[in-house]
mmCIF file with all atom_site columns, C-alpha atoms in Angstrom:
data_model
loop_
_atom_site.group_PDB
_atom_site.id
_atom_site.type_symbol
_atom_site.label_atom_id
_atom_site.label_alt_id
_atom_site.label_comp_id
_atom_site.label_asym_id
_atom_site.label_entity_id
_atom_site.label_seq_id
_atom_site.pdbx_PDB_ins_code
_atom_site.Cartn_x
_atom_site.Cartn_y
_atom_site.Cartn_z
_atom_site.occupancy
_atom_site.B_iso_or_equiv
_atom_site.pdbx_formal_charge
_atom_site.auth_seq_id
_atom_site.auth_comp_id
_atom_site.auth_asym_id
_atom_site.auth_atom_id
_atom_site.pdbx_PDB_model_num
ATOM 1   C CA . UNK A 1 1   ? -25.575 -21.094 -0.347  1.00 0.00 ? 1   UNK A CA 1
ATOM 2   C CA . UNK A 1 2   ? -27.033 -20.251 -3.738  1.00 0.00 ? 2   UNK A CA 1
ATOM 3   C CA . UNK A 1 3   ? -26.714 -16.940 -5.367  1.00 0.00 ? 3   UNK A CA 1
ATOM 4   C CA . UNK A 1 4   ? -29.770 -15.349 -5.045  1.00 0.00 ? 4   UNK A CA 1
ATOM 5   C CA . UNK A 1 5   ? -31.394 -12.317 -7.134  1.00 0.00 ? 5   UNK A CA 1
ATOM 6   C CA . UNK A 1 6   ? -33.734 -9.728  -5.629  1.00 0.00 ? 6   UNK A CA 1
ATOM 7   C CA . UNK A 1 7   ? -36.325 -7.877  -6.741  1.00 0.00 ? 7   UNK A CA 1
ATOM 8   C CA . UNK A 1 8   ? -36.192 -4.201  -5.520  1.00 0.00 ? 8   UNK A CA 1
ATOM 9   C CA . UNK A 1 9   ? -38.458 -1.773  -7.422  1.00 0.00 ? 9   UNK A CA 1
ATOM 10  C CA . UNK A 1 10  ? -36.661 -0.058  -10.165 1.00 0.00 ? 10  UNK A CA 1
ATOM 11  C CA . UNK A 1 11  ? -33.627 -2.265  -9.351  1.00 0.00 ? 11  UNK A CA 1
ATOM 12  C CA . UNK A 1 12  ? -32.613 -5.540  -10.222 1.00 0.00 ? 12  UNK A CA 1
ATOM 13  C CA . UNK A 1 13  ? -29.891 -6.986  -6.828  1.00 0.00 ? 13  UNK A CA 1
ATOM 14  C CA . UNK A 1 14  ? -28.069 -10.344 -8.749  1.00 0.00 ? 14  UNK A CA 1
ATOM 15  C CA . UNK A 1 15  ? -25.000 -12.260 -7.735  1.00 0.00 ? 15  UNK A CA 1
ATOM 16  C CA . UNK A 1 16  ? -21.642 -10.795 -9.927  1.00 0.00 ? 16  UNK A CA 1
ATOM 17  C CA . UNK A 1 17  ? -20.661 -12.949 -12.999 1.00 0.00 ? 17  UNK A CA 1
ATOM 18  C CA . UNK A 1 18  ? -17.015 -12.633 -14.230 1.00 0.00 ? 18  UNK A CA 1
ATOM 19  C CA . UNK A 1 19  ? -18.409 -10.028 -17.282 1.00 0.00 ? 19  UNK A CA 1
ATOM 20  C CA . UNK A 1 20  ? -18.651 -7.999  -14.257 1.00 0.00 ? 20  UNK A CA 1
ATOM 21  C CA . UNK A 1 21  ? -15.074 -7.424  -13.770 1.00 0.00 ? 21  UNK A CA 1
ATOM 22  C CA . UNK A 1 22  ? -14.514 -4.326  -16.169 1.00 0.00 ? 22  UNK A CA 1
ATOM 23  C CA . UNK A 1 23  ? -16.965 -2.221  -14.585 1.00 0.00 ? 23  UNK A CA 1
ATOM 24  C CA . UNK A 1 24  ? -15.708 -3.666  -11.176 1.00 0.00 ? 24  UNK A CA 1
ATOM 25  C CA . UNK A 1 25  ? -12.416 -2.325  -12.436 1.00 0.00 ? 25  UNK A CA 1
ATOM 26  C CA . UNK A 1 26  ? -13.585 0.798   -13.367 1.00 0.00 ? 26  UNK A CA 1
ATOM 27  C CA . UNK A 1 27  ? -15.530 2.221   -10.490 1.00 0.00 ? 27  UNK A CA 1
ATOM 28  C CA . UNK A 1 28  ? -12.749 1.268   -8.093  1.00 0.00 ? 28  UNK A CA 1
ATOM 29  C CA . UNK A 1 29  ? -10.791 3.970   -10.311 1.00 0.00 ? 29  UNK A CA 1
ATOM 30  C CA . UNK A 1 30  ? -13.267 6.393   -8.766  1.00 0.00 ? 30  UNK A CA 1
ATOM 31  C CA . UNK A 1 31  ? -10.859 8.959   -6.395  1.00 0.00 ? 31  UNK A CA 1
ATOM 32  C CA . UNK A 1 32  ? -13.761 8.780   -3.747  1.00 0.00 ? 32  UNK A CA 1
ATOM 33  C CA . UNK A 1 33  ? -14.357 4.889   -3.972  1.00 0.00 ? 33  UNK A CA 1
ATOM 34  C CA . UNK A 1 34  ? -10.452 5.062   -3.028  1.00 0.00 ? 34  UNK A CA 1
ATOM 35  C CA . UNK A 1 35  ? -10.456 7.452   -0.526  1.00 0.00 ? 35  UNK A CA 1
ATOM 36  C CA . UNK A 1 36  ? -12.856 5.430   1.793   1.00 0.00 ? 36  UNK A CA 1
ATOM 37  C CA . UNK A 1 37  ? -12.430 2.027   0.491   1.00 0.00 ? 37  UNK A CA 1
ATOM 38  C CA . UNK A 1 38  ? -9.321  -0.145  1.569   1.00 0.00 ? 38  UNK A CA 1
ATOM 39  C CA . UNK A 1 39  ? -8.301  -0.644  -2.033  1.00 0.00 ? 39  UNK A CA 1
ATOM 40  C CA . UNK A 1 40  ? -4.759  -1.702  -3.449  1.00 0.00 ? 40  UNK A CA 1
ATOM 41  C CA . UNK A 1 41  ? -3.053  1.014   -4.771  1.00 0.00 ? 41  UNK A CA 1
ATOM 42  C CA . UNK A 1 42  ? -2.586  1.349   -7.741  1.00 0.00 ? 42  UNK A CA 1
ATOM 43  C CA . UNK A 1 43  ? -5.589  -0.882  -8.726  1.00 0.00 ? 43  UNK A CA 1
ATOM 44  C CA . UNK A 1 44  ? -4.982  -3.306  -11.656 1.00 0.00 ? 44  UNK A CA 1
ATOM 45  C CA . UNK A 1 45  ? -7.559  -5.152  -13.633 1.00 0.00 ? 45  UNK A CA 1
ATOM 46  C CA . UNK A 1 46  ? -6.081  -8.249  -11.743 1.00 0.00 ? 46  UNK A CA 1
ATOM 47  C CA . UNK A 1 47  ? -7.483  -6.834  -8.200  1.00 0.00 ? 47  UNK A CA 1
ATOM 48  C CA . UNK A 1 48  ? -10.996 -6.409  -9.710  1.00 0.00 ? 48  UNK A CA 1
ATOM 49  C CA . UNK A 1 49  ? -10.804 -9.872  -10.980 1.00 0.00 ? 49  UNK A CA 1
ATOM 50  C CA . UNK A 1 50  ? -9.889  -11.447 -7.490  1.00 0.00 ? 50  UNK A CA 1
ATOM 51  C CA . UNK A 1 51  ? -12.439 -8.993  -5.994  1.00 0.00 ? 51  UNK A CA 1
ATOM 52  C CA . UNK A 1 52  ? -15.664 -10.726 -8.486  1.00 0.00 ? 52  UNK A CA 1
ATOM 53  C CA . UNK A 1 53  ? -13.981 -14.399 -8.785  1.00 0.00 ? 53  UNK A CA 1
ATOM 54  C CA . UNK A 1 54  ? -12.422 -15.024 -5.227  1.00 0.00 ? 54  UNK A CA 1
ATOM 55  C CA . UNK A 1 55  ? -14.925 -12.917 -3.019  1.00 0.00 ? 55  UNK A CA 1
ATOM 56  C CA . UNK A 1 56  ? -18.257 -12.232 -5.023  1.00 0.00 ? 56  UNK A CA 1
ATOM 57  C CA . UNK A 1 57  ? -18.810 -15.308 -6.555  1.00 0.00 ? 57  UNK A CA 1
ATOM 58  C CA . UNK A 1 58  ? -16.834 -17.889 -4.060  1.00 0.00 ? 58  UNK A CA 1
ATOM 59  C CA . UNK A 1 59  ? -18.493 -15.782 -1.287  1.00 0.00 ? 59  UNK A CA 1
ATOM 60  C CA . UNK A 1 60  ? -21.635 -17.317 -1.937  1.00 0.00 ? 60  UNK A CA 1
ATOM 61  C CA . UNK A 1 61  ? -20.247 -20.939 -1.996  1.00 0.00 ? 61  UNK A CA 1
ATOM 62  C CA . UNK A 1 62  ? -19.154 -20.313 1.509   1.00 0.00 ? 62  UNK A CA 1
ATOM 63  C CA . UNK A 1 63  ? -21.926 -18.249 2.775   1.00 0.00 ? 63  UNK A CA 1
ATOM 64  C CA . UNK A 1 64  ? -19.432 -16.084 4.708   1.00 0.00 ? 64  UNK A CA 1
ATOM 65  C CA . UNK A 1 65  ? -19.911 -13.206 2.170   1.00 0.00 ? 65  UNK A CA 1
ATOM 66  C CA . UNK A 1 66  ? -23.117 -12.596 -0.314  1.00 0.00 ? 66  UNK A CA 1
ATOM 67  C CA . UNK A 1 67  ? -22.749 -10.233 -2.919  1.00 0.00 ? 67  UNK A CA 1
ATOM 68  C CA . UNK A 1 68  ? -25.463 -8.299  -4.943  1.00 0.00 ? 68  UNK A CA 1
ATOM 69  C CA . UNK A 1 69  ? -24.513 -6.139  -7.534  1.00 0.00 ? 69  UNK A CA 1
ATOM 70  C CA . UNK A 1 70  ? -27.448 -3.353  -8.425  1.00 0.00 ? 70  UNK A CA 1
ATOM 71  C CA . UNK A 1 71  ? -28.975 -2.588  -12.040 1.00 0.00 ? 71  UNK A CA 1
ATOM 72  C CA . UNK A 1 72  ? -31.128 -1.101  -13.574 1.00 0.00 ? 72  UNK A CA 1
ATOM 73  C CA . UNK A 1 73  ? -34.092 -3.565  -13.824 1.00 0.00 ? 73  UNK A CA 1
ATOM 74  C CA . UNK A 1 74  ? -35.048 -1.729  -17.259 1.00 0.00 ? 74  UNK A CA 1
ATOM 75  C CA . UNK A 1 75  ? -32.152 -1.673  -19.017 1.00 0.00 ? 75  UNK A CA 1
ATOM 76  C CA . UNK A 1 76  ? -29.579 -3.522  -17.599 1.00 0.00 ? 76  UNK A CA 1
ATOM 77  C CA . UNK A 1 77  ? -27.490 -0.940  -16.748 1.00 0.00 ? 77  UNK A CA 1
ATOM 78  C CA . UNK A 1 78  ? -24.686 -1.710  -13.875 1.00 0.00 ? 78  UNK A CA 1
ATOM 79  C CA . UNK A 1 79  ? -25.008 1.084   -10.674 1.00 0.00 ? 79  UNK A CA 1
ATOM 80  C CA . UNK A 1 80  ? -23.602 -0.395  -7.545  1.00 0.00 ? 80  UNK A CA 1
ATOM 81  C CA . UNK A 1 81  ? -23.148 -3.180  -5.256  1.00 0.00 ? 81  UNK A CA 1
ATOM 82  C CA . UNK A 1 82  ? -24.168 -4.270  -1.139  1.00 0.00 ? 82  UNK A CA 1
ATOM 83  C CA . UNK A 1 83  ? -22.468 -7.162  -0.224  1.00 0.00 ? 83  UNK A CA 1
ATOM 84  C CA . UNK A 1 84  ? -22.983 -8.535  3.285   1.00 0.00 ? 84  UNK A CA 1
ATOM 85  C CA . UNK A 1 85  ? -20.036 -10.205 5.615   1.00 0.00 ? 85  UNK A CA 1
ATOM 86  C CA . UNK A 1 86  ? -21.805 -12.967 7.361   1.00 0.00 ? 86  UNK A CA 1
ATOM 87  C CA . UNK A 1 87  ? -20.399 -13.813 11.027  1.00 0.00 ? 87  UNK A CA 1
ATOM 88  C CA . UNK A 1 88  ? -21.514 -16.017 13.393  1.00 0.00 ? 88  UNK A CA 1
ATOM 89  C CA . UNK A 1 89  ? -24.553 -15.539 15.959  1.00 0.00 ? 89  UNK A CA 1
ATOM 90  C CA . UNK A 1 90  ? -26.797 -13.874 13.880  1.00 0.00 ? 90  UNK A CA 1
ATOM 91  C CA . UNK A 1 91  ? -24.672 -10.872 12.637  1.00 0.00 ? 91  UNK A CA 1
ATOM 92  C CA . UNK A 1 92  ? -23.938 -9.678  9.947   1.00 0.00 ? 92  UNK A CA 1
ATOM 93  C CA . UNK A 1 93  ? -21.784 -6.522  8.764   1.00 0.00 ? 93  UNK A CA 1
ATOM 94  C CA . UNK A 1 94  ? -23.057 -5.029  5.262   1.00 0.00 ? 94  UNK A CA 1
ATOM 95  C CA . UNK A 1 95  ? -20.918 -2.653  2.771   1.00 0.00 ? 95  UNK A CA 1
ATOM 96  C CA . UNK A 1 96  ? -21.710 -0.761  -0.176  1.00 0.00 ? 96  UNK A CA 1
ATOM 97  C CA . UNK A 1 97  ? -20.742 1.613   -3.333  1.00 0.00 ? 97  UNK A CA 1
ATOM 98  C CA . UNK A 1 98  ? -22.052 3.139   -6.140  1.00 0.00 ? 98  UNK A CA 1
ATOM 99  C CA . UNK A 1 99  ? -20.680 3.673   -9.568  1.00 0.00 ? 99  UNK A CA 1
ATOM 100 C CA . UNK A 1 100 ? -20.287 7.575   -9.551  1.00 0.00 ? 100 UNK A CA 1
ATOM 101 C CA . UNK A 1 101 ? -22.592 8.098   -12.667 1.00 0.00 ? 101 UNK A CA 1
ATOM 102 C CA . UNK A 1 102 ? -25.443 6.434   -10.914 1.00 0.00 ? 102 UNK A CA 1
ATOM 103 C CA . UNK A 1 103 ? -24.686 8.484   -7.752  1.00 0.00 ? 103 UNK A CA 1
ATOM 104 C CA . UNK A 1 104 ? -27.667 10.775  -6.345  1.00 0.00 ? 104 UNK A CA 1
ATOM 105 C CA . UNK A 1 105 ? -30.395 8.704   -7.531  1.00 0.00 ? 105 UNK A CA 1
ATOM 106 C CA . UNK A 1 106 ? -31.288 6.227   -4.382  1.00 0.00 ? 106 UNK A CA 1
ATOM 107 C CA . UNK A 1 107 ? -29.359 3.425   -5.639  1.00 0.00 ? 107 UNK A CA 1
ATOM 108 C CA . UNK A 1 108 ? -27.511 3.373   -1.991  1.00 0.00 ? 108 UNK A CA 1
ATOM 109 C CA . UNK A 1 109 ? -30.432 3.569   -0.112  1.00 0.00 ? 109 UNK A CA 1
ATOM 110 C CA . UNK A 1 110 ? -32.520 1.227   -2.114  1.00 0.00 ? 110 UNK A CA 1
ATOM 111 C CA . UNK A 1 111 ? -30.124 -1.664  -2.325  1.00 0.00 ? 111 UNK A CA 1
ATOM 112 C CA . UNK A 1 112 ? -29.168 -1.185  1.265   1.00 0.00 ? 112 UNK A CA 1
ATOM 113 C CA . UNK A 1 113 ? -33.049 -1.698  2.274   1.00 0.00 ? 113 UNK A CA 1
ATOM 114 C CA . UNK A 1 114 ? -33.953 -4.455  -0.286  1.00 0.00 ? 114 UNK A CA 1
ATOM 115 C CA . UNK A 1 115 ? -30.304 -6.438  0.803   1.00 0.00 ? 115 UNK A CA 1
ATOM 116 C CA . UNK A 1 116 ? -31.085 -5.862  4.515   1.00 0.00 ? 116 UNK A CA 1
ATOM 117 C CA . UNK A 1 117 ? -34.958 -7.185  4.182   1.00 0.00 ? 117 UNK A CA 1
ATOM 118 C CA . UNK A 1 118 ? -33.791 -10.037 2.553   1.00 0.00 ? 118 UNK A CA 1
ATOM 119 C CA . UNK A 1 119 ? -31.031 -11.000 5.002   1.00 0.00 ? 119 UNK A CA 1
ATOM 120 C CA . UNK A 1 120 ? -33.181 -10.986 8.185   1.00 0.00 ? 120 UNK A CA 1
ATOM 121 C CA . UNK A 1 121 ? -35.788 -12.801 5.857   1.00 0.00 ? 121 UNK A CA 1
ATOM 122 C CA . UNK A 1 122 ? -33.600 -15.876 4.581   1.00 0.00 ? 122 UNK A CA 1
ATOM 123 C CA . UNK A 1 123 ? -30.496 -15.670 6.974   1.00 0.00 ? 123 UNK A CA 1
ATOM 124 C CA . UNK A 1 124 ? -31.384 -16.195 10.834  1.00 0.00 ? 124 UNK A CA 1
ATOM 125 C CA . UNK A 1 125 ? -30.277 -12.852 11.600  1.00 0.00 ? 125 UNK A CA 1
ATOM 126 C CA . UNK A 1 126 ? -30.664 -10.778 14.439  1.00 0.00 ? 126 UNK A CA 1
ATOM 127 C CA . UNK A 1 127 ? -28.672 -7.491  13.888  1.00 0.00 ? 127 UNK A CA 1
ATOM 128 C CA . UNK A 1 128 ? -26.795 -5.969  10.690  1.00 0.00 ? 128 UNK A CA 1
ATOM 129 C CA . UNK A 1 129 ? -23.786 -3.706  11.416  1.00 0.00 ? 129 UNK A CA 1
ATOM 130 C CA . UNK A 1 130 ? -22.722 -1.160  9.606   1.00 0.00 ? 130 UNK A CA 1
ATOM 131 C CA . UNK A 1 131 ? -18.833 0.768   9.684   1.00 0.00 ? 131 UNK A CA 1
ATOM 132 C CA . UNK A 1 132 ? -17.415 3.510   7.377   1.00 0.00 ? 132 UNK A CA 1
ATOM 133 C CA . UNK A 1 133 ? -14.415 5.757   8.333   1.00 0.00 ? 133 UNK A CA 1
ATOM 134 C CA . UNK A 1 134 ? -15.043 9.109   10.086  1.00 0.00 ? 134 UNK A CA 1
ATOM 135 C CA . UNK A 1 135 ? -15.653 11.419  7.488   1.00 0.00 ? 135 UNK A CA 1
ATOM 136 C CA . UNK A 1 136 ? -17.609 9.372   4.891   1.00 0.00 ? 136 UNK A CA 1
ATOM 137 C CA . UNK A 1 137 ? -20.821 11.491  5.441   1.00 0.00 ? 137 UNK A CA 1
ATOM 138 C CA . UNK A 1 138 ? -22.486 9.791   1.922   1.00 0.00 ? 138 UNK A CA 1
ATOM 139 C CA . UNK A 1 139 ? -22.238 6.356   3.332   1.00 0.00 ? 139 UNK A CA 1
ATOM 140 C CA . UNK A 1 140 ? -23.635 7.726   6.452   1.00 0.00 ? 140 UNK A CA 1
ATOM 141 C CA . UNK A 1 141 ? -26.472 9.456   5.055   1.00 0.00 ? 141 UNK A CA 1
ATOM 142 C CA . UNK A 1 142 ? -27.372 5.750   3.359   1.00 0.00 ? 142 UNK A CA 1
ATOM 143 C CA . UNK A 1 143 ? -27.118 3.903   6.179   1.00 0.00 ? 143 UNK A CA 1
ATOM 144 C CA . UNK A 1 144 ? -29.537 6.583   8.254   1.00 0.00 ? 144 UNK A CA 1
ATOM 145 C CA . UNK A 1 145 ? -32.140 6.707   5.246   1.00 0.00 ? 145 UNK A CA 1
ATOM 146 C CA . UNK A 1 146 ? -32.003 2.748   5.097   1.00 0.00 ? 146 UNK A CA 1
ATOM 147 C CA . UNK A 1 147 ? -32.921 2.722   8.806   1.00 0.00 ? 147 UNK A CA 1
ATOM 148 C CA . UNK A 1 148 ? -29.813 2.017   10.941  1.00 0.00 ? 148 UNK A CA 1
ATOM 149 C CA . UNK A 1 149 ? -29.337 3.676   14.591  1.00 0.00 ? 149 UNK A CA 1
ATOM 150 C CA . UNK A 1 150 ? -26.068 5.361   14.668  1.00 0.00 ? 150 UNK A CA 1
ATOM 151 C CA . UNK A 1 151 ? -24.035 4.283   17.837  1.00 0.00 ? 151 UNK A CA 1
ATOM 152 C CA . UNK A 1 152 ? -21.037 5.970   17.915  1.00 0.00 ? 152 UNK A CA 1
ATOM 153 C CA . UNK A 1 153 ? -17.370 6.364   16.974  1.00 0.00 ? 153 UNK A CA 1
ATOM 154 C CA . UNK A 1 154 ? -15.103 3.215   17.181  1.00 0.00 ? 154 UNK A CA 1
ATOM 155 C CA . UNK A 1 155 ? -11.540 4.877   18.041  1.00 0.00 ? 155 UNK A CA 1
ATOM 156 C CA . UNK A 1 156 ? -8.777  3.768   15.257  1.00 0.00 ? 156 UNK A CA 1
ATOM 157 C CA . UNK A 1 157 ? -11.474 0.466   14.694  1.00 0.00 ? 157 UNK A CA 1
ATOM 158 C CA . UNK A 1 158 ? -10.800 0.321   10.586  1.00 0.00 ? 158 UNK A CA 1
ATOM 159 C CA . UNK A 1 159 ? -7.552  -0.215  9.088   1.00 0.00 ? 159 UNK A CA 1
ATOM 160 C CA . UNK A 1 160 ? -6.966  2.121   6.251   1.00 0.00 ? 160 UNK A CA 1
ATOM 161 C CA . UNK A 1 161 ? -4.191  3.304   3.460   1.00 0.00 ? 161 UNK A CA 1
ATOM 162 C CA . UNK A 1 162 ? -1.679  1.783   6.195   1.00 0.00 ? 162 UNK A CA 1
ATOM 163 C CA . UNK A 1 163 ? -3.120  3.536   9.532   1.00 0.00 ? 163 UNK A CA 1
ATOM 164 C CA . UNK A 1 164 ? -5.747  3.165   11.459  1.00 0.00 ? 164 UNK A CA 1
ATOM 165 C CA . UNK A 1 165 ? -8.424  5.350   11.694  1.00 0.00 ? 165 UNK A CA 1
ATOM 166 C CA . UNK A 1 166 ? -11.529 6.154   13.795  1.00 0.00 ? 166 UNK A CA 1
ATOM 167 C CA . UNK A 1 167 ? -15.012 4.478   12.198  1.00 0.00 ? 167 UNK A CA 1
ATOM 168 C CA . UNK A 1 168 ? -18.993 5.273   12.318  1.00 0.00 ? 168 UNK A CA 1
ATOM 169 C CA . UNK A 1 169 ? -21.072 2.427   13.186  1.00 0.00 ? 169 UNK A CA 1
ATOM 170 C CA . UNK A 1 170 ? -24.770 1.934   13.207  1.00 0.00 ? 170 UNK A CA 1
ATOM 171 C CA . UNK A 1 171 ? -26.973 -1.064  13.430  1.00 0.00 ? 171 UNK A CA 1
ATOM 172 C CA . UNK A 1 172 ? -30.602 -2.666  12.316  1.00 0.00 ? 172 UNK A CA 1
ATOM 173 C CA . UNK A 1 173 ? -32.405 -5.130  13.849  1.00 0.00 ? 173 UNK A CA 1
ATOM 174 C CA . UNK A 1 174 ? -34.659 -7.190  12.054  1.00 0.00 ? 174 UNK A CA 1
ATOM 175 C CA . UNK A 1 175 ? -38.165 -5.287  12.906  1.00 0.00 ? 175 UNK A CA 1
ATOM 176 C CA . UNK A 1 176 ? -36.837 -1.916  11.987  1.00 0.00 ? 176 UNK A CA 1
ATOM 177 C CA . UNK A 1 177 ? -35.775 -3.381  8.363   1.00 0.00 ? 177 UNK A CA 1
ATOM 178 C CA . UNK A 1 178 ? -39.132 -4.603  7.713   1.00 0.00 ? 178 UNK A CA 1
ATOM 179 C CA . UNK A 1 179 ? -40.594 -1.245  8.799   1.00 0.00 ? 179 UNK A CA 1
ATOM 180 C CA . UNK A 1 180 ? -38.531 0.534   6.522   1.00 0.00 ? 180 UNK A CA 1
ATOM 181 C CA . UNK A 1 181 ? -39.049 -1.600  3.541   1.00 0.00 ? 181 UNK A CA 1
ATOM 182 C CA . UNK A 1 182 ? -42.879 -1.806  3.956   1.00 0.00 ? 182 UNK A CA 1
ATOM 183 C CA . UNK A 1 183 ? -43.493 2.065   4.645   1.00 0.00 ? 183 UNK A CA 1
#
């Protein structure tokens, strides 16, 4: 598939280019990126680079994972990423962080929206899924503003920091994406 760039208000959502990898490296320093993300630990400069090269970028030659990484459509300016796993039979699992100096501002919520609309508009899909551990009540908050219905608590579903551990999980379907983007 080719790498696609969205327009999304105040944002700019474009495929990651390897200049990306020192800010890549940098918010994945961030103590709360770590403690909800399965990251290696410790995180080298080499883990950021497989992260951009081997996932981002070759993610979109596969179509099995499309990344966006948010900006500032003004200036440039590097704030976070949504990058969505893409299974089989329509569905589609999404993910997402924010540098913590852009934190508080709606870049979550906005790339969330813009990256869901534009899956269930180009990619056949029926539902999006979303996990986080137990506990992650920012990621939660995103995926509730961004429209999805929270369904539960998947006991020990997410590996994490060696152990298992209980996950959140919500979904959109297609109609309430385009709802949420349009209102």
């Amino acid at each position: 598939m080719k790498p696609q760039v969205i327009k999304a208000g105040w944002l700019t959502l474009r495929p990651f280019t390897p200049e990306d990898i020192p800010w890549v490296y940098e918010v994945s320093l961030d103590p709360a990126l770590q403690q909800f993300v399965e990251l290696p630990s410790p995180y080298r400069l080499e883990n950021a680079r497989f992260f951009v090269e081997e996932l981002a970028i070759a993610g979109w030659e596969s179509g099995h994972r499309l990344e966006f990484l948010a900006e500032d459509a003004a200036t440039g300016t590097r704030l976070g990423r949504a990058g969505l796993g893409v299974g089989h039979e329509g569905i589609a699992e999404i993910g997402f962080w924010v540098d913590p100096k852009a934190r508080r501002r709606g870049v979550a919520t906005t790339t969330v929206r813009a990256v869901c609309a534009w899956a269930f508009e180009t990619l056949d899909l029926e539902i999006i899924e979303w996990r986080c551990e137990v506990g992650n009540h920012a990621s939660r908050r995103v995926a509730e503003k961004a429209g999805f219905l929270m369904e539960g608590t998947l006991r020990k579903r997410l590996f994490h920091r060696g152990e298992r551990v209980d996950a959140w999980v919500g979904s959109l379907i297609e109609d309430e994406a385009l709802r949420r983007v349009s209102a």
